[in-house]
PDB file of C-alpha atoms in Angstrom:
ATOM      1  CA  MET U   1      -0.157  -0.240   0.346  1.00 53.00           C
ATOM      2  CA  ILE U   2       1.513   3.635  -0.827  1.00 50.00           C
ATOM      3  CA  LEU U   3       1.036   6.651   1.308  1.00 51.00           C
ATOM      4  CA  GLN U   4      -0.204   9.781  -0.228  1.00 50.00           C
ATOM      5  CA  ALA U   5      -0.636  13.017   1.452  1.00 50.00           C
ATOM      6  CA  THR U   6      -3.229  14.689   1.955  1.00 53.00           C
ATOM      7  CA  ASN U   7      -4.474  18.735   1.803  1.00 54.00           C
ATOM      8  CA  THR U   8      -4.349  18.321   5.868  1.00 51.00           C
ATOM      9  CA  PRO U   9      -1.137  18.184   7.306  1.00 53.00           C
ATOM     10  CA  GLY U  10      -0.440  15.012   9.217  1.00 50.00           C
ATOM     11  CA  PHE U  11      -2.472  13.110   7.622  1.00 46.00           C
ATOM     12  CA  PHE U  12      -2.307  10.403   4.982  1.00 47.00           C
ATOM     13  CA  ILE U  13      -4.539   7.830   3.374  1.00 47.00           C
ATOM     14  CA  GLY U  14      -3.594   4.279   2.075  1.00 51.00           C
ATOM     15  CA  VAL U  15      -3.872   3.734  -1.829  1.00 50.00           C
ATOM     16  CA  ASN U  16      -4.647   0.137  -2.797  1.00 51.00           C
ATOM     17  CA  PRO U  17      -1.515   0.148  -6.324  1.00 50.00           C
ATOM     18  CA  THR U  18      -4.134  -2.101  -7.685  1.00 52.00           C
ATOM     19  CA  ASP U  19      -6.950   0.308  -7.835  1.00 51.00           C
ATOM     20  CA  GLN U  20      -4.829   3.396  -8.870  1.00 51.00           C
ATOM     21  CA  PRO U  21      -3.157   3.498 -12.876  1.00 52.00           C
ATOM     22  CA  PRO U  22       0.827   2.383 -13.016  1.00 52.00           C
ATOM     23  CA  GLU U  23       3.147   5.436 -12.325  1.00 50.00           C
ATOM     24  CA  SER U  24       5.845   6.328 -14.176  1.00 49.00           C
ATOM     25  CA  SER U  25       8.671   6.901 -12.271  1.00 49.00           C
ATOM     26  CA  GLU U  26       8.227  10.466 -12.361  1.00 53.00           C
ATOM     27  CA  SER U  27       5.276  10.504 -10.455  1.00 51.00           C
ATOM     28  CA  LEU U  28       6.868   8.264  -7.928  1.00 47.00           C
ATOM     29  CA  HIS U  29       9.554  10.682  -7.222  1.00 52.00           C
ATOM     30  CA  SER U  30       6.521  13.509  -7.466  1.00 52.00           C
ATOM     31  CA  THR U  31       4.942  11.526  -4.722  1.00 51.00           C
ATOM     32  CA  GLN U  32       8.134  10.852  -2.582  1.00 53.00           C
ATOM     33  CA  GLN U  33       9.153  14.348  -2.343  1.00 53.00           C
ATOM     34  CA  GLN U  34       5.387  15.543  -1.259  1.00 52.00           C
ATOM     35  CA  PHE U  35       5.392  12.800   1.174  1.00 44.00           C
ATOM     36  CA  MET U  36       8.862  14.128   2.919  1.00 49.00           C
ATOM     37  CA  THR U  37       7.384  18.149   2.658  1.00 47.00           C
ATOM     38  CA  VAL U  38       4.222  16.781   4.772  1.00 43.00           C
ATOM     39  CA  GLN U  39       6.908  14.858   7.104  1.00 46.00           C
ATOM     40  CA  ASN U  40       9.345  17.690   7.560  1.00 46.00           C
ATOM     41  CA  HIS U  41       6.196  19.746   8.364  1.00 44.00           C
ATOM     42  CA  ILE U  42       4.992  17.563  11.147  1.00 42.00           C
ATOM     43  CA  LEU U  43       8.455  17.088  12.433  1.00 43.00           C
ATOM     44  CA  TYR U  44       9.856  20.750  12.571  1.00 44.00           C
ATOM     45  CA  SER U  45       7.097  23.360  12.778  1.00 45.00           C
ATOM     46  CA  PRO U  46       7.484  26.811  11.613  1.00 50.00           C
ATOM     47  CA  ASN U  47       6.092  28.547  14.437  1.00 53.00           C
ATOM     48  CA  PRO U  48       9.198  27.454  17.417  1.00 49.00           C
ATOM     49  CA  SER U  49       6.920  29.546  19.512  1.00 49.00           C
ATOM     50  CA  GLN U  50       4.111  26.650  19.474  1.00 49.00           C
ATOM     51  CA  ASP U  51       6.730  24.189  20.270  1.00 49.00           C
ATOM     52  CA  PHE U  52       6.898  22.402  23.341  1.00 46.00           C
ATOM     53  CA  PRO U  53      10.347  22.310  24.806  1.00 49.00           C
ATOM     54  CA  ILE U  54      12.097  18.932  25.416  1.00 48.00           C
ATOM     55  CA  VAL U  55      14.134  17.727  28.498  1.00 46.00           C
ATOM     56  CA  THR U  56      16.846  15.405  27.795  1.00 47.00           C
ATOM     57  CA  PRO U  57      19.165  13.704  30.212  1.00 48.00           C
ATOM     58  CA  GLN U  58      22.061  15.564  28.716  1.00 50.00           C
ATOM     59  CA  ASN U  59      20.210  18.975  29.838  1.00 48.00           C
ATOM     60  CA  MET U  60      19.902  17.787  33.625  1.00 48.00           C
ATOM     61  CA  VAL U  61      21.966  17.393  36.793  1.00 48.00           C
ATOM     62  CA  SER U  62      22.079  14.791  38.948  1.00 48.00           C
ATOM     63  CA  LEU U  63      21.570  15.198  42.719  1.00 49.00           C
ATOM     64  CA  GLY U  64      23.352  11.920  44.356  1.00 50.00           C
ATOM     65  CA  ASP U  65      22.040  12.693  47.694  1.00 49.00           C
ATOM     66  CA  SER U  66      18.690  13.368  46.649  1.00 46.00           C
ATOM     67  CA  GLY U  67      17.259   9.729  45.265  1.00 51.00           C
ATOM     68  CA  GLY U  68      18.565  10.165  41.676  1.00 51.00           C
ATOM     69  CA  SER U  69      16.331  13.096  40.864  1.00 53.00           C
ATOM     70  CA  LEU U  70      17.117  15.471  37.920  1.00 53.00           C
ATOM     71  CA  VAL U  71      17.363  19.189  38.779  1.00 52.00           C
ATOM     72  CA  SER U  72      17.356  21.542  36.037  1.00 54.00           C
ATOM     73  CA  PRO U  73      21.323  23.212  35.670  1.00 54.00           C
ATOM     74  CA  MET U  74      19.626  27.083  35.904  1.00 56.00           C
ATOM     75  CA  GLU U  75      18.598  26.298  39.411  1.00 59.00           C
ATOM     76  CA  ARG U  76      20.825  27.811  41.276  1.00 69.00           C
ATOM     77  CA  LEU U  77      22.695  25.348  44.225  1.00 67.00           C
ATOM     78  CA  PRO U  78      23.049  26.596  47.823  1.00 67.00           C
ATOM     79  CA  LYS U  79      26.920  27.482  47.881  1.00 72.00           C
ATOM     80  CA  PRO U  80      29.065  25.859  50.399  1.00 68.00           C
ATOM     81  CA  ARG U  81      29.584  27.629  53.913  1.00 70.00           C
ATOM     82  CA  LYS U  82      32.950  29.163  54.384  1.00 67.00           C
ATOM     83  CA  LYS U  83      35.006  27.231  56.660  1.00 70.00           C
ATOM     84  CA  LYS U  84      35.135  28.320  60.211  1.00 74.00           C
ATOM     85  CA  ALA U  85      38.398  29.245  61.769  1.00 74.00           C
ATOM     86  CA  PRO U  86      39.525  26.765  64.432  1.00 81.00           C
ATOM     87  CA  THR U  87      38.982  28.331  68.082  1.00 86.00           C
ATOM     88  CA  ARG U  88      42.801  29.238  69.368  1.00 90.00           C
ATOM     89  CA  ARG U  89      43.992  27.676  73.320  1.00 92.00           C
ATOM     90  CA  ALA U  90      46.062  30.467  74.766  1.00 92.00           C
ATOM     91  CA  LYS U  91      49.052  28.024  74.330  1.00 94.00           C
ATOM     92  CA  ASP U  92      48.540  28.085  70.276  1.00 96.00           C
ATOM     93  CA  TRP U  93      49.127  31.784  69.902  1.00 97.00           C
ATOM     94  CA  GLU U  94      52.645  31.264  72.217  1.00 96.00           C
ATOM     95  CA  PRO U  95      54.649  30.987  69.404  1.00 96.00           C
ATOM     96  CA  TYR U  96      53.518  33.766  67.096  1.00 97.00           C
ATOM     97  CA  LYS U  97      52.741  36.323  70.484  1.00 96.00           C
ATOM     98  CA  ALA U  98      55.923  38.328  69.859  1.00 96.00           C
ATOM     99  CA  ARG U  99      55.444  39.068  66.292  1.00 97.00           C
ATOM    100  CA  ILE U 100      51.861  39.444  66.438  1.00 97.00           C
ATOM    101  CA  LEU U 101      52.611  42.138  69.163  1.00 94.00           C
ATOM    102  CA  ASP U 102      55.263  43.757  66.749  1.00 95.00           C
ATOM    103  CA  LEU U 103      53.226  44.009  63.540  1.00 95.00           C
ATOM    104  CA  HIS U 104      50.296  45.667  65.805  1.00 93.00           C
ATOM    105  CA  ASP U 105      51.934  47.022  68.929  1.00 88.00           C
ATOM    106  CA  THR U 106      54.760  48.595  67.241  1.00 89.00           C
ATOM    107  CA  GLN U 107      54.353  49.067  63.721  1.00 92.00           C
ATOM    108  CA  ASN U 108      51.002  50.194  64.320  1.00 87.00           C
ATOM    109  CA  LEU U 109      49.511  47.659  61.680  1.00 93.00           C
ATOM    110  CA  SER U 110      45.640  46.656  62.036  1.00 92.00           C
ATOM    111  CA  LEU U 111      44.696  43.574  62.947  1.00 94.00           C
ATOM    112  CA  GLU U 112      43.479  42.481  60.122  1.00 95.00           C
ATOM    113  CA  THR U 113      46.439  43.169  58.426  1.00 96.00           C
ATOM    114  CA  VAL U 114      48.285  41.185  60.825  1.00 97.00           C
ATOM    115  CA  LYS U 115      46.157  38.133  60.558  1.00 96.00           C
ATOM    116  CA  ASN U 116      46.468  38.213  56.989  1.00 97.00           C
ATOM    117  CA  MET U 117      50.393  38.454  57.675  1.00 97.00           C
ATOM    118  CA  ILE U 118      50.802  35.772  60.217  1.00 97.00           C
ATOM    119  CA  GLU U 119      48.802  33.445  58.507  1.00 96.00           C
ATOM    120  CA  LYS U 120      51.217  33.499  55.195  1.00 97.00           C
ATOM    121  CA  GLU U 121      54.357  33.672  57.243  1.00 96.00           C
ATOM    122  CA  PHE U 122      53.316  30.904  59.483  1.00 96.00           C
ATOM    123  CA  GLY U 123      50.431  29.245  58.320  1.00 96.00           C
ATOM    124  CA  PHE U 124      48.786  29.781  61.854  1.00 96.00           C
ATOM    125  CA  THR U 125      44.629  30.414  61.183  1.00 95.00           C
ATOM    126  CA  ALA U 126      42.174  32.139  63.171  1.00 95.00           C
ATOM    127  CA  GLY U 127      39.038  34.165  63.285  1.00 94.00           C
ATOM    128  CA  LEU U 128      39.728  38.270  63.781  1.00 94.00           C
ATOM    129  CA  ARG U 129      37.521  38.118  66.838  1.00 94.00           C
ATOM    130  CA  GLN U 130      39.833  35.593  68.274  1.00 96.00           C
ATOM    131  CA  TYR U 131      42.947  38.047  67.121  1.00 96.00           C
ATOM    132  CA  ARG U 132      41.353  41.224  69.152  1.00 93.00           C
ATOM    133  CA  THR U 133      40.502  38.764  72.446  1.00 94.00           C
ATOM    134  CA  ARG U 134      44.408  37.515  72.435  1.00 95.00           C
ATOM    135  CA  VAL U 135      45.413  41.072  72.015  1.00 94.00           C
ATOM    136  CA  SER U 136      42.865  42.553  75.114  1.00 90.00           C
ATOM    137  CA  GLN U 137      44.164  39.642  76.963  1.00 92.00           C
ATOM    138  CA  TRP U 138      47.954  40.756  76.533  1.00 92.00           C
ATOM    139  CA  GLY U 139      46.944  44.382  77.667  1.00 88.00           C
ATOM    140  CA  LYS U 140      47.660  45.354  74.089  1.00 87.00           C
ATOM    141  CA  ASP U 141      44.257  46.753  73.131  1.00 84.00           C
ATOM    142  CA  LYS U 142      44.341  50.296  71.066  1.00 83.00           C
ATOM    143  CA  ASN U 143      40.821  50.775  72.018  1.00 84.00           C
ATOM    144  CA  ILE U 144      39.393  53.047  75.098  1.00 88.00           C
ATOM    145  CA  LYS U 145      36.943  51.546  76.976  1.00 89.00           C
ATOM    146  CA  PRO U 146      33.938  53.818  78.052  1.00 91.00           C
ATOM    147  CA  ALA U 147      34.961  53.509  82.016  1.00 91.00           C
ATOM    148  CA  GLU U 148      38.079  54.559  80.960  1.00 92.00           C
ATOM    149  CA  MET U 149      37.368  57.411  78.756  1.00 94.00           C
ATOM    150  CA  ALA U 150      35.044  58.651  81.380  1.00 93.00           C
ATOM    151  CA  ALA U 151      37.725  58.564  84.232  1.00 93.00           C
ATOM    152  CA  ILE U 152      39.924  60.925  81.837  1.00 94.00           C
ATOM    153  CA  VAL U 153      37.277  62.988  80.818  1.00 94.00           C
ATOM    154  CA  ARG U 154      36.119  63.869  84.550  1.00 93.00           C
ATOM    155  CA  LYS U 155      39.919  64.141  85.428  1.00 93.00           C
ATOM    156  CA  ARG U 156      40.672  66.899  82.700  1.00 92.00           C
ATOM    157  CA  GLN U 157      37.354  68.486  83.077  1.00 91.00           C
ATOM    158  CA  TYR U 158      38.448  69.243  87.019  1.00 91.00           C
ATOM    159  CA  ARG U 159      42.173  70.184  85.906  1.00 90.00           C
ATOM    160  CA  LYS U 160      40.367  72.657  83.045  1.00 88.00           C
ATOM    161  CA  LEU U 161      38.205  74.460  85.198  1.00 89.00           C
ATOM    162  CA  VAL U 162      39.055  74.103  88.797  1.00 89.00           C
ATOM    163  CA  ASP U 163      42.924  73.747  88.658  1.00 82.00           C
ATOM    164  CA  ASP U 164      43.050  75.984  85.871  1.00 76.00           C
ATOM    165  CA  ASP U 165      46.608  77.428  87.008  1.00 76.00           C
ATOM    166  CA  LYS U 166      47.766  74.452  86.400  1.00 80.00           C
ATOM    167  CA  ARG U 167      49.078  73.229  82.735  1.00 82.00           C
ATOM    168  CA  GLU U 168      46.827  70.850  80.567  1.00 82.00           C
ATOM    169  CA  GLN U 169      47.005  66.871  82.102  1.00 85.00           C
ATOM    170  CA  SER U 170      48.133  64.238  79.274  1.00 89.00           C
ATOM    171  CA  PHE U 171      46.870  60.813  79.445  1.00 92.00           C
ATOM    172  CA  THR U 172      48.053  57.461  78.915  1.00 89.00           C
ATOM    173  CA  VAL U 173      46.311  54.089  78.414  1.00 89.00           C
ATOM    174  CA  ARG U 174      48.131  51.132  78.372  1.00 83.00           C
ATOM    175  CA  GLY U 175      51.599  52.669  77.056  1.00 81.00           C
ATOM    176  CA  ARG U 176      49.498  55.053  74.535  1.00 83.00           C
ATOM    177  CA  THR U 177      49.388  58.379  74.891  1.00 88.00           C
ATOM    178  CA  VAL U 178      45.617  59.552  74.477  1.00 91.00           C
ATOM    179  CA  GLU U 179      45.626  62.763  72.094  1.00 91.00           C
ATOM    180  CA  PRO U 180      43.516  65.373  73.285  1.00 92.00           C
ATOM    181  CA  GLN U 181      41.060  65.490  69.507  1.00 93.00           C
ATOM    182  CA  LYS U 182      39.969  61.873  70.589  1.00 93.00           C
ATOM    183  CA  ILE U 183      38.886  62.880  74.306  1.00 93.00           C
ATOM    184  CA  ASP U 184      36.927  65.885  72.408  1.00 94.00           C
ATOM    185  CA  ARG U 185      35.449  63.564  69.614  1.00 94.00           C
ATOM    186  CA  TRP U 186      33.863  61.595  72.703  1.00 94.00           C
ATOM    187  CA  MET U 187      32.553  64.345  74.686  1.00 94.00           C
ATOM    188  CA  ASN U 188      30.526  65.915  71.838  1.00 94.00           C
ATOM    189  CA  ARG U 189      29.599  62.136  71.023  1.00 93.00           C
ATOM    190  CA  HIS U 190      27.896  61.912  73.964  1.00 91.00           C
ATOM    191  CA  GLU U 191      26.786  65.662  74.166  1.00 92.00           C
ATOM    192  CA  ILE U 192      29.343  66.757  77.276  1.00 92.00           C
ATOM    193  CA  PRO U 193      29.899  70.407  77.537  1.00 93.00           C
ATOM    194  CA  GLN U 194      33.485  71.732  77.620  1.00 90.00           C
ATOM    195  CA  THR U 195      32.050  74.228  80.428  1.00 89.00           C
ATOM    196  CA  ALA U 196      31.133  71.868  82.868  1.00 88.00           C
ATOM    197  CA  LEU U 197      32.324  69.848  84.986  1.00 89.00           C
ATOM    198  CA  TYR U 198      31.719  65.746  84.408  1.00 88.00           C
ATOM    199  CA  ALA U 199      30.033  63.195  86.751  1.00 84.00           C
ATOM    200  CA  PRO U 200      29.733  60.310  84.862  1.00 74.00           C
ATOM    201  CA  SER U 201      26.713  58.405  85.494  1.00 66.00           C
ATOM    202  CA  PRO U 202      26.794  54.272  85.108  1.00 59.00           C
ATOM    203  CA  ALA U 203      25.466  54.480  81.706  1.00 58.00           C
ATOM    204  CA  ALA U 204      28.748  56.043  80.690  1.00 56.00           C
ATOM    205  CA  PHE U 205      30.812  53.002  82.220  1.00 51.00           C
ATOM    206  CA  GLN U 206      28.676  50.382  79.496  1.00 52.00           C
TER     207      GLN U 206
END
């Protein structure tokens, strides 16, 4: 039986060869071309927007821990968490104490810079918060605590307003001089007037 294309795309009718007059080779070739044309019309639609997307296994990513299920690569997988720095004990810091204090205290480098340098030089890893805690325990913390600054302001204002015949007093905290500009900034931030004695409240020590 020969398949003959109809006017309706995708449909063919069966023709019994005995019921049809013999065709020449050119007619048979023409019929085959029409069949291929209709077949191509079925497989390849001229309007891509009407095609349904075909998802093949090559376009999928397998998740090993999800029972073999497949997900599209367009779906963003969660990023792995950054490895947490190990918690270091006091004895772990001793081999690097001198170098850390030299960089931070003597060369006045930031703790973040010191942390990176120590990690490159010795392979010693610790979190920045651990560095701050350790340097504070070594008594080399550069930050002036609120209670310390409150005491400085109280003495400074008394010397300035009561003992005004004496020269201005200088202050040091853990071996470092506290600059007058830093004291002024702290007073402005806490709205402390320059022309009044300062009696710090308990909140100033927090």
